XYZ file of C-alpha atoms in Angstrom:
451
model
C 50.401 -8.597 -2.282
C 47.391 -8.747 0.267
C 45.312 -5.991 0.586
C 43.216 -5.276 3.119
C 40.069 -2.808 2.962
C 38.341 -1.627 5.678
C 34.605 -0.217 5.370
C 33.598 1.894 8.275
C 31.828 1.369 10.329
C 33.637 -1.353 11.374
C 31.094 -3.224 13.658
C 28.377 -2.603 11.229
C 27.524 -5.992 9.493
C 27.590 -5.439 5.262
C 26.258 -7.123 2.754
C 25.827 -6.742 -0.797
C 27.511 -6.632 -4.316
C 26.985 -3.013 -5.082
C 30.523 -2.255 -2.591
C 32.260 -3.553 -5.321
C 32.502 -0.604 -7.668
C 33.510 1.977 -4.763
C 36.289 -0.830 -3.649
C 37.955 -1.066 -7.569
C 37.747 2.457 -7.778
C 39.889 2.617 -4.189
C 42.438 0.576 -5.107
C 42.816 1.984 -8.788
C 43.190 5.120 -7.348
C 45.610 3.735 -4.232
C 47.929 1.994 -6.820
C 47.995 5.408 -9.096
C 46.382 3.321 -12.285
C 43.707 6.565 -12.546
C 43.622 9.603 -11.560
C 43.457 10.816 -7.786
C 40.384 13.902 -8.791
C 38.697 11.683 -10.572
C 34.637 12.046 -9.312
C 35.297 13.765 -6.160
C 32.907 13.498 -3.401
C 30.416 11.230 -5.379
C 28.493 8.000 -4.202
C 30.378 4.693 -5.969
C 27.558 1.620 -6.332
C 27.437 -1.193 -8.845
C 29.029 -5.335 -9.003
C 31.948 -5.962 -10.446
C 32.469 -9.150 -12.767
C 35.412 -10.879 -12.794
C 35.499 -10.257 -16.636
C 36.235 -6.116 -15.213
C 32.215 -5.308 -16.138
C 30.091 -2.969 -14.098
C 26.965 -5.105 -13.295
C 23.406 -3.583 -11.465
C 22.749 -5.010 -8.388
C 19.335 -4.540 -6.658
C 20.732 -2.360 -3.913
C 21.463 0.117 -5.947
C 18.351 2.007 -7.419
C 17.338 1.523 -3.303
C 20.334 3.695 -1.997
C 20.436 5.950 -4.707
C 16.377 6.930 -3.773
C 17.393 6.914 -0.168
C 19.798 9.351 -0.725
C 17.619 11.754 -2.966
C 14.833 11.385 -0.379
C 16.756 12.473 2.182
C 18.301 15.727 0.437
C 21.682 14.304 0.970
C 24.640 13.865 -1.651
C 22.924 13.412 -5.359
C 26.107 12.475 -7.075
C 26.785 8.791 -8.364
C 29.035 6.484 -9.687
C 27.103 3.555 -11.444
C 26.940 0.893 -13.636
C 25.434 1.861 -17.210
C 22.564 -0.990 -17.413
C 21.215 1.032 -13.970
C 21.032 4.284 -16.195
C 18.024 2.339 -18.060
C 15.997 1.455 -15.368
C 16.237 5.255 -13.829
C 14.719 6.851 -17.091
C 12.213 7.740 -14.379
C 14.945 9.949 -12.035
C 16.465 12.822 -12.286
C 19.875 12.085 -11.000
C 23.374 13.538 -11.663
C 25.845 10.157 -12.641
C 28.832 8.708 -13.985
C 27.808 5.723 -15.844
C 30.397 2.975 -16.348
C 30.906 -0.278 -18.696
C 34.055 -1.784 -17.223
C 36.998 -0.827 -15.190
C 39.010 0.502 -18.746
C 36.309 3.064 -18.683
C 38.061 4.354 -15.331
C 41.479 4.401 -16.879
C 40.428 5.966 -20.022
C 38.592 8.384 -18.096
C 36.104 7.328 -20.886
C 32.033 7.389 -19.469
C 28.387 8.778 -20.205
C 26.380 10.674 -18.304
C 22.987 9.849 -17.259
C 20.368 11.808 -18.482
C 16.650 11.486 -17.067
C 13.618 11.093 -19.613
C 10.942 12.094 -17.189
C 7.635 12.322 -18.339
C 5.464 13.047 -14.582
C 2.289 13.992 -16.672
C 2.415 10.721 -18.282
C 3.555 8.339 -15.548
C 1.494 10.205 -12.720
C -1.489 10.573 -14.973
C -4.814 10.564 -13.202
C -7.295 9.479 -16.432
C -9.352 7.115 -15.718
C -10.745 4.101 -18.028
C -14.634 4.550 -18.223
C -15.140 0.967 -18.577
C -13.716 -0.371 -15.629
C -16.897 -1.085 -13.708
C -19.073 -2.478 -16.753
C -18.951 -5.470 -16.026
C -20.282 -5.280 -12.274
C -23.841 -5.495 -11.823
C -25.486 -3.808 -8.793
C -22.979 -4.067 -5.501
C -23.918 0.084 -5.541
C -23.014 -0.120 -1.735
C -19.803 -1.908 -2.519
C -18.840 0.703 -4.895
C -19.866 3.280 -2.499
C -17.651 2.219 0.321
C -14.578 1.407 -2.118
C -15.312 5.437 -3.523
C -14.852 6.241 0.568
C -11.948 3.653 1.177
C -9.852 4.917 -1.514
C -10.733 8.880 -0.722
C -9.851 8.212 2.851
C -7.848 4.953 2.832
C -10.164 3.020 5.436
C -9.875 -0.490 5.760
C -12.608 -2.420 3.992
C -14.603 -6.024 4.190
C -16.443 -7.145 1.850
C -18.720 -10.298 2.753
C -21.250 -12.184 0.808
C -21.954 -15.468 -1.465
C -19.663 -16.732 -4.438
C -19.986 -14.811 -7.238
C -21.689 -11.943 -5.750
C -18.956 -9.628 -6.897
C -16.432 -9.644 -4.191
C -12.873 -10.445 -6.055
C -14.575 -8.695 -8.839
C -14.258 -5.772 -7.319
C -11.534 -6.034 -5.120
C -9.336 -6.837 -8.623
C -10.424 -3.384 -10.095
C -8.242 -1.494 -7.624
C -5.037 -3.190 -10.205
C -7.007 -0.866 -13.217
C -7.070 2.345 -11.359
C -4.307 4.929 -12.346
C -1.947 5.845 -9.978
C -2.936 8.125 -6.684
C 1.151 8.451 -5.794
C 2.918 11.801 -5.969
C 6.844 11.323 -6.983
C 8.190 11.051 -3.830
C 5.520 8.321 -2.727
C 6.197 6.563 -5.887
C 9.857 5.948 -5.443
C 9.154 5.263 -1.891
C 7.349 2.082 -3.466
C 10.281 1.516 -5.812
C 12.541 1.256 -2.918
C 11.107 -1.713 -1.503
C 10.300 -3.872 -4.477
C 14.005 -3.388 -5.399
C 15.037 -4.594 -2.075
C 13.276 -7.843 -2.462
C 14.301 -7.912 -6.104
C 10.895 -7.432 -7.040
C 11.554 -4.877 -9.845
C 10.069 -6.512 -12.545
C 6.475 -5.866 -10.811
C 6.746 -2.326 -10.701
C 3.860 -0.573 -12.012
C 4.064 3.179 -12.092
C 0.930 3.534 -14.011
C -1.022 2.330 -11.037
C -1.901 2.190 -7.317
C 0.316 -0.457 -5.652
C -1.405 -3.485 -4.934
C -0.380 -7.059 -3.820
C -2.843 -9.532 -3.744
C -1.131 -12.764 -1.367
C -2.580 -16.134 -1.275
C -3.926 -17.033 1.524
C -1.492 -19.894 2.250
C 1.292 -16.960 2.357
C 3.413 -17.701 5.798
C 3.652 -14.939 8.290
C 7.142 -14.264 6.838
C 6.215 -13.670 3.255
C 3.053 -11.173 4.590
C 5.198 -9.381 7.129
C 9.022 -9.840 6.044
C 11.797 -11.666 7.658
C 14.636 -13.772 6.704
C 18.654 -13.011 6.414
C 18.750 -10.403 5.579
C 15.597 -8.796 6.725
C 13.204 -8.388 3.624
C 9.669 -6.404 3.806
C 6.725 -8.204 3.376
C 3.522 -8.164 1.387
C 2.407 -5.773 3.868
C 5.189 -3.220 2.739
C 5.760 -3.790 -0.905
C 1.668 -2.279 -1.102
C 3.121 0.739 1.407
C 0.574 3.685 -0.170
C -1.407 1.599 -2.158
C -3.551 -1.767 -0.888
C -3.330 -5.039 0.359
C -6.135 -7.317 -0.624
C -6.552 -10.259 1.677
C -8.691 -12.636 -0.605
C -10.551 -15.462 1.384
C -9.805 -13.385 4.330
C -10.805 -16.422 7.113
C -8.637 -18.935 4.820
C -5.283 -17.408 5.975
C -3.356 -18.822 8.777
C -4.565 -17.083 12.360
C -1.108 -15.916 13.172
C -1.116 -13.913 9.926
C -4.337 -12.585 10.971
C -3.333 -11.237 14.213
C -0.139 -9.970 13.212
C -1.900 -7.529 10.924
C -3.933 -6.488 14.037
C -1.285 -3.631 14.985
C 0.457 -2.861 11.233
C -3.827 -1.797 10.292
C -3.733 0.802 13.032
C -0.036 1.803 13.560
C 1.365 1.414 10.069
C 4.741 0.249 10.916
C 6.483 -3.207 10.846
C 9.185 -3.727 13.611
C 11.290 -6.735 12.991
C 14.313 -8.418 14.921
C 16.548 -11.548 13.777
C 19.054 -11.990 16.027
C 21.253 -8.611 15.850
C 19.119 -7.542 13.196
C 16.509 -4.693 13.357
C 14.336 -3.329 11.110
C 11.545 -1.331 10.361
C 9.646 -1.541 7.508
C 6.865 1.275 6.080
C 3.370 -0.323 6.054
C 0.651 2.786 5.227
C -1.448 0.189 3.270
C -4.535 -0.113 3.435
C -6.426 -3.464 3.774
C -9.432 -4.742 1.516
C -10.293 -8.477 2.607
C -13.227 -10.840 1.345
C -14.979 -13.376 3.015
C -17.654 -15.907 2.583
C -20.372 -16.185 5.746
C -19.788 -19.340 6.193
C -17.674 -22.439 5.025
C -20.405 -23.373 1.824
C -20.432 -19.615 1.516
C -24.560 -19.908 1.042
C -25.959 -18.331 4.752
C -28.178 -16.192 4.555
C -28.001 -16.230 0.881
C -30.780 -15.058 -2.041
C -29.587 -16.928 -4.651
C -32.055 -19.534 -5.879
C -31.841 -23.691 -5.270
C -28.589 -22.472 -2.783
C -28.946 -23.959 0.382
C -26.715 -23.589 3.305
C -26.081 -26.937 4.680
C -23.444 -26.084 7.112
C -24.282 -26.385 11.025
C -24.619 -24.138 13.827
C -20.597 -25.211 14.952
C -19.353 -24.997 11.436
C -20.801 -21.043 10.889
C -19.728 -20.520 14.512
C -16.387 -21.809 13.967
C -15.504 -20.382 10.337
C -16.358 -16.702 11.021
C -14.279 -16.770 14.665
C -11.442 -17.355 12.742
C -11.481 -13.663 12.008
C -11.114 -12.360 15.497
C -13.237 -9.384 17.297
C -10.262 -6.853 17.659
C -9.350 -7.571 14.016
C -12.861 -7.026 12.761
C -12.941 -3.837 14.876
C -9.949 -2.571 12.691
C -11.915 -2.425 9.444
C -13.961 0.671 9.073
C -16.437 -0.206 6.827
C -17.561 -3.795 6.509
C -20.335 -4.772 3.232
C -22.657 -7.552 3.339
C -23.498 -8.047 -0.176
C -25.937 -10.698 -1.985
C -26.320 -11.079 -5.880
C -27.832 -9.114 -8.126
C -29.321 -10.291 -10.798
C -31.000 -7.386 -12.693
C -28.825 -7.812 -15.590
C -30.820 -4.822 -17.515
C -29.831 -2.380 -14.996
C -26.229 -2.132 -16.448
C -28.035 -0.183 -19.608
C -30.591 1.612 -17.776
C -28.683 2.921 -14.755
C -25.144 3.835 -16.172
C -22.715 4.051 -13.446
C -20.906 7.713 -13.847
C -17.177 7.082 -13.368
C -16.058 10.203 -14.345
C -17.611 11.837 -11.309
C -16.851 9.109 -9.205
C -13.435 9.453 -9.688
C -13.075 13.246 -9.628
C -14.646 13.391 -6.371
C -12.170 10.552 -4.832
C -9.087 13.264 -6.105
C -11.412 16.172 -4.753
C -11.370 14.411 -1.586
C -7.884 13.565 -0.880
C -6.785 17.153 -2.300
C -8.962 18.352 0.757
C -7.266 16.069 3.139
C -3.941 16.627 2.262
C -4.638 20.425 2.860
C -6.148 20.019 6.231
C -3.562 18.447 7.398
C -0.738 19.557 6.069
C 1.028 19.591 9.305
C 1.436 16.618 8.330
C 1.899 15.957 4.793
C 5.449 15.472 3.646
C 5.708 12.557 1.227
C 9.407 12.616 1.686
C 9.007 11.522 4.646
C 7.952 7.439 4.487
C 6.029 6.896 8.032
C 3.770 10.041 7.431
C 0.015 9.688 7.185
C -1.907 12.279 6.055
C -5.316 11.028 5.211
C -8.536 10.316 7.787
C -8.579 6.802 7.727
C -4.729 7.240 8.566
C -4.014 10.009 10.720
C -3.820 9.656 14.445
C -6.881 10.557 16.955
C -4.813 13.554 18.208
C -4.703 15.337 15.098
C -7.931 14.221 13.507
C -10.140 15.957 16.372
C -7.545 19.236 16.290
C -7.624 19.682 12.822
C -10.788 18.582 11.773
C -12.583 19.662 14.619
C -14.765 16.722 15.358
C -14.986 15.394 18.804
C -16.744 11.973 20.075
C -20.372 12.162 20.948
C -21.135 15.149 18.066
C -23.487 13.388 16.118
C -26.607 11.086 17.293
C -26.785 6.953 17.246
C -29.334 4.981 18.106
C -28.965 3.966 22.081
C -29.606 -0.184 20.824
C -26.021 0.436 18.819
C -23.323 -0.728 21.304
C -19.597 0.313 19.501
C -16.872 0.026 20.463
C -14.534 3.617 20.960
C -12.204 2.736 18.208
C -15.211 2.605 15.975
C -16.744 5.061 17.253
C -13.798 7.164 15.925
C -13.932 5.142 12.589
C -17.146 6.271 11.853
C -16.608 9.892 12.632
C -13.512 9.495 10.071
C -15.551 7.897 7.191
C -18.278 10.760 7.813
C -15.944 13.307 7.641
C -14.867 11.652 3.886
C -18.075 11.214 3.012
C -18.314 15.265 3.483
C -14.704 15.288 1.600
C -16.518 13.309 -1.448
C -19.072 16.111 -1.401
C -17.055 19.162 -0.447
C -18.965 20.233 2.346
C -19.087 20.155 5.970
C -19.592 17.014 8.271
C -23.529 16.450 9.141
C -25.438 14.033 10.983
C -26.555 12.424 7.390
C -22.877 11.681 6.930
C -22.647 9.942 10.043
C -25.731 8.089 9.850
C -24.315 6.820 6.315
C -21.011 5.717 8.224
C -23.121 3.724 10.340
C -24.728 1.854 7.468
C -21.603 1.303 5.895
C -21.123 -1.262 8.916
C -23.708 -4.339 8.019
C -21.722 -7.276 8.500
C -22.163 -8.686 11.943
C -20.009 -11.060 13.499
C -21.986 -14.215 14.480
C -24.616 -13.406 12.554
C -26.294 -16.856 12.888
C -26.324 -17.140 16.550
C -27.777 -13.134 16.654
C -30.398 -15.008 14.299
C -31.112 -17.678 16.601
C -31.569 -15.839 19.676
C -33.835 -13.272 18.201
């Protein structure tokens, strides 16, 4: 006979094969094949073959987290292959083969193999900057970009370093408490993305720069999260930063301050988390040679070509990154044995830091919650100046240095890390090392010129 199954709400467009297990287990239960008490008041997700298996489906691991996050209901019905990928969770389930598992009341239990001192371990590999030479500024402002999550350029010749160090964010361990961490899990599921999970590490994607505006920001039917959002608490490193298309650039303009991606396809809405923070490259100019120290390499672009290749990246976008690095090679290759760079400290004053942080404002801090922000680089004006007590025009700059007031506020933020780094109160050092931190120039070539 025909059947007919109705999933409320009724006007509420749904999509997905992980209904399929909570519609068998409807009609076994309808028809009297198993037994009405049978896992009362428990969430039902997983695909059904047409063989009678219990199949994953992406959807899944997403709702289940969803529903932990949010306190609610943390009893499930799923398939048995899920069980393996949530060795990480701690999750009371029902874990099914096939629908004779249902009439046999015959199942397993899931049972969670947690190990948070080994999957949220904060060791560090020692190595991980030997093979950089110099860039000690570089280093410097990627110590204060991940303490404070501040957006970072880095500009300067090929093979000074840049993607070097840009790639060494991928070795760090992971910075992510639990709850943050399955906050990441949720989205890579949802693009089916799974299989680039890495809990032992700081999410970070790494698009080329021919990505469309779609694949950086999400889109499609149905809506899917971007690049943007899969590297939600961790970074997004924008390679060749002039090389992607200008819409892409601009779009990022507002996710960089506000942290959220709103997006609409026809009766579709969504919004996506974005707290990511942004590390881009550049070259100065289209040869990538201006201004350059390295030997026999001469920049043979014109006037109109520098001109035009560094206004792709636009004045209010260039405003968003707090720190911007000029750097230029270094070729004192016997420095790397005489001036050993200390990792150890470096990276026990980045955890120092953000400790600090999340205790100052801890108004704030909830890492259940996805949209929060909670570090300086992050958290709105408002609560910066109440709780750390800093207001514009506290500290001295030199009356030739004409900011803007958004950076103005950036570089009270990256002082106040700097102070974070070194556990002690904001000075006017701190803020006068903000204000080096910022020694790319747009137009460089024409400021040249005209002086």
């Amino acid at each position: 006979r025909r059947i007919t199954i109705n999933l409320a709400p009724a006007n509420l467009p749904k999509y997905g094969t992980h209904l399929d297990l909570a519609m068998a287990i409807s009609l076994l239960k309808a028809s009297g094949q198993i037994k009405t008490n049978f896992a009362k008041n428990h969430y039902a997700l997983g695909e059904l073959s047409l063989m009678g298996q219990f199949k994953f489906s992406p959807q899944c691991f997403n709702l289940i987290l969803g529903a932990l996050q949010q306190n609610s209901l943390n009893k499930f019905i799923f398939p048995y292959s899920l069980s393996i990928k949530m060795t990480d969770v701690s999750v009371s389930a029902i874990l099914l083969k096939n629908l004779a598992c249902l009439k046999n009341i015959n199942y397993q239990k899931h049972s969670s193999k947690r190990n948070d001192e080994q999957i949220f371990s904060k060791d560090i590999d020692l190595d991980i900057f030997s093979d950089i030479i110099g860039q000690y500024s570089a280093r410097r402002a990627l110590q204060i970009s991940l303490a404070g999550h501040h957006h970072l350029l880095l500009v300067g010749p090929p093979g000074c370093g840049k993607s070097l160090i840009a790639d060494k964010l991928k070795l760090l361990p992971n910075l992510l408490d639990k709850q943050e961490s399955w906050q990441s899990k949720r989205l890579f599921h949802m693009t089916n993305y799974e299989t680039e999970i890495n809990s032992a590490g700081i999410p970070v994607r790494c698009p080329h720069h021919s990505a469309s505006i779609k694949g950086i920001l999400g889109g499609g039917r149905p809506i899917m999260p971007g690049e943007v959002s899969l590297s939600h608490r961790g970074y997004l490193i924008l390679d060749e930063l002039p090389e992607f298309k200008r819409n892409v650039l601009e779009s990022l303009r507002q996710i960089m301050q506000n942290y959220k991606v709103h997006l609409s396809h026809g009766f579709e809405k969504s919004i996506f988390p974005a707290v990511s923070t942004v590390l881009a490259t550049m070259n100065p100019c289209p040869c990538g040679y201006y201004n350059s120290s390295i030997s026999g390499a001469i920049c043979r672009c014109t006037p109109q070509q520098i001109h035009n290749y560094q206004s792709r990246i636009s004045g209010p976008l260039l405003d968003r990154f707090g720190m911007s690095i000029s750097l230029q090679l270094d070729d004192n290759f016997h420095l790397r044995k005489e001036c050993p760079f200390n990792l150890k400290e470096y990276w026990e004053s980045i955890l120092k830091a953000r400790k600090l942080q999340i205790n100052r404002y801890e108004k704030n801090y909830n890492s259940n919650t996805t949209f929060s922000t909670y570090f300086n680089g992050q958290i709105s004006e408002q609560d910066f100046q109440k709780f750390s007590g800093i207001l514009p025009g506290k500290f001295k700059k030199l009356s030739s240095l004409k900011i803007s007031n958004r950076k103005h506020s950036q570089l009270l933020r990256i002082a106040q890390t700097i102070a974070d780094l070194e556990e002690s109160h904001v000075t006017q050092e701190h803020f006068d090392e903000a204000i080096y931190l910022q020694q790319f120039v747009q137009f460089s070539y024409h400021s040249e010129r005209k002086r």
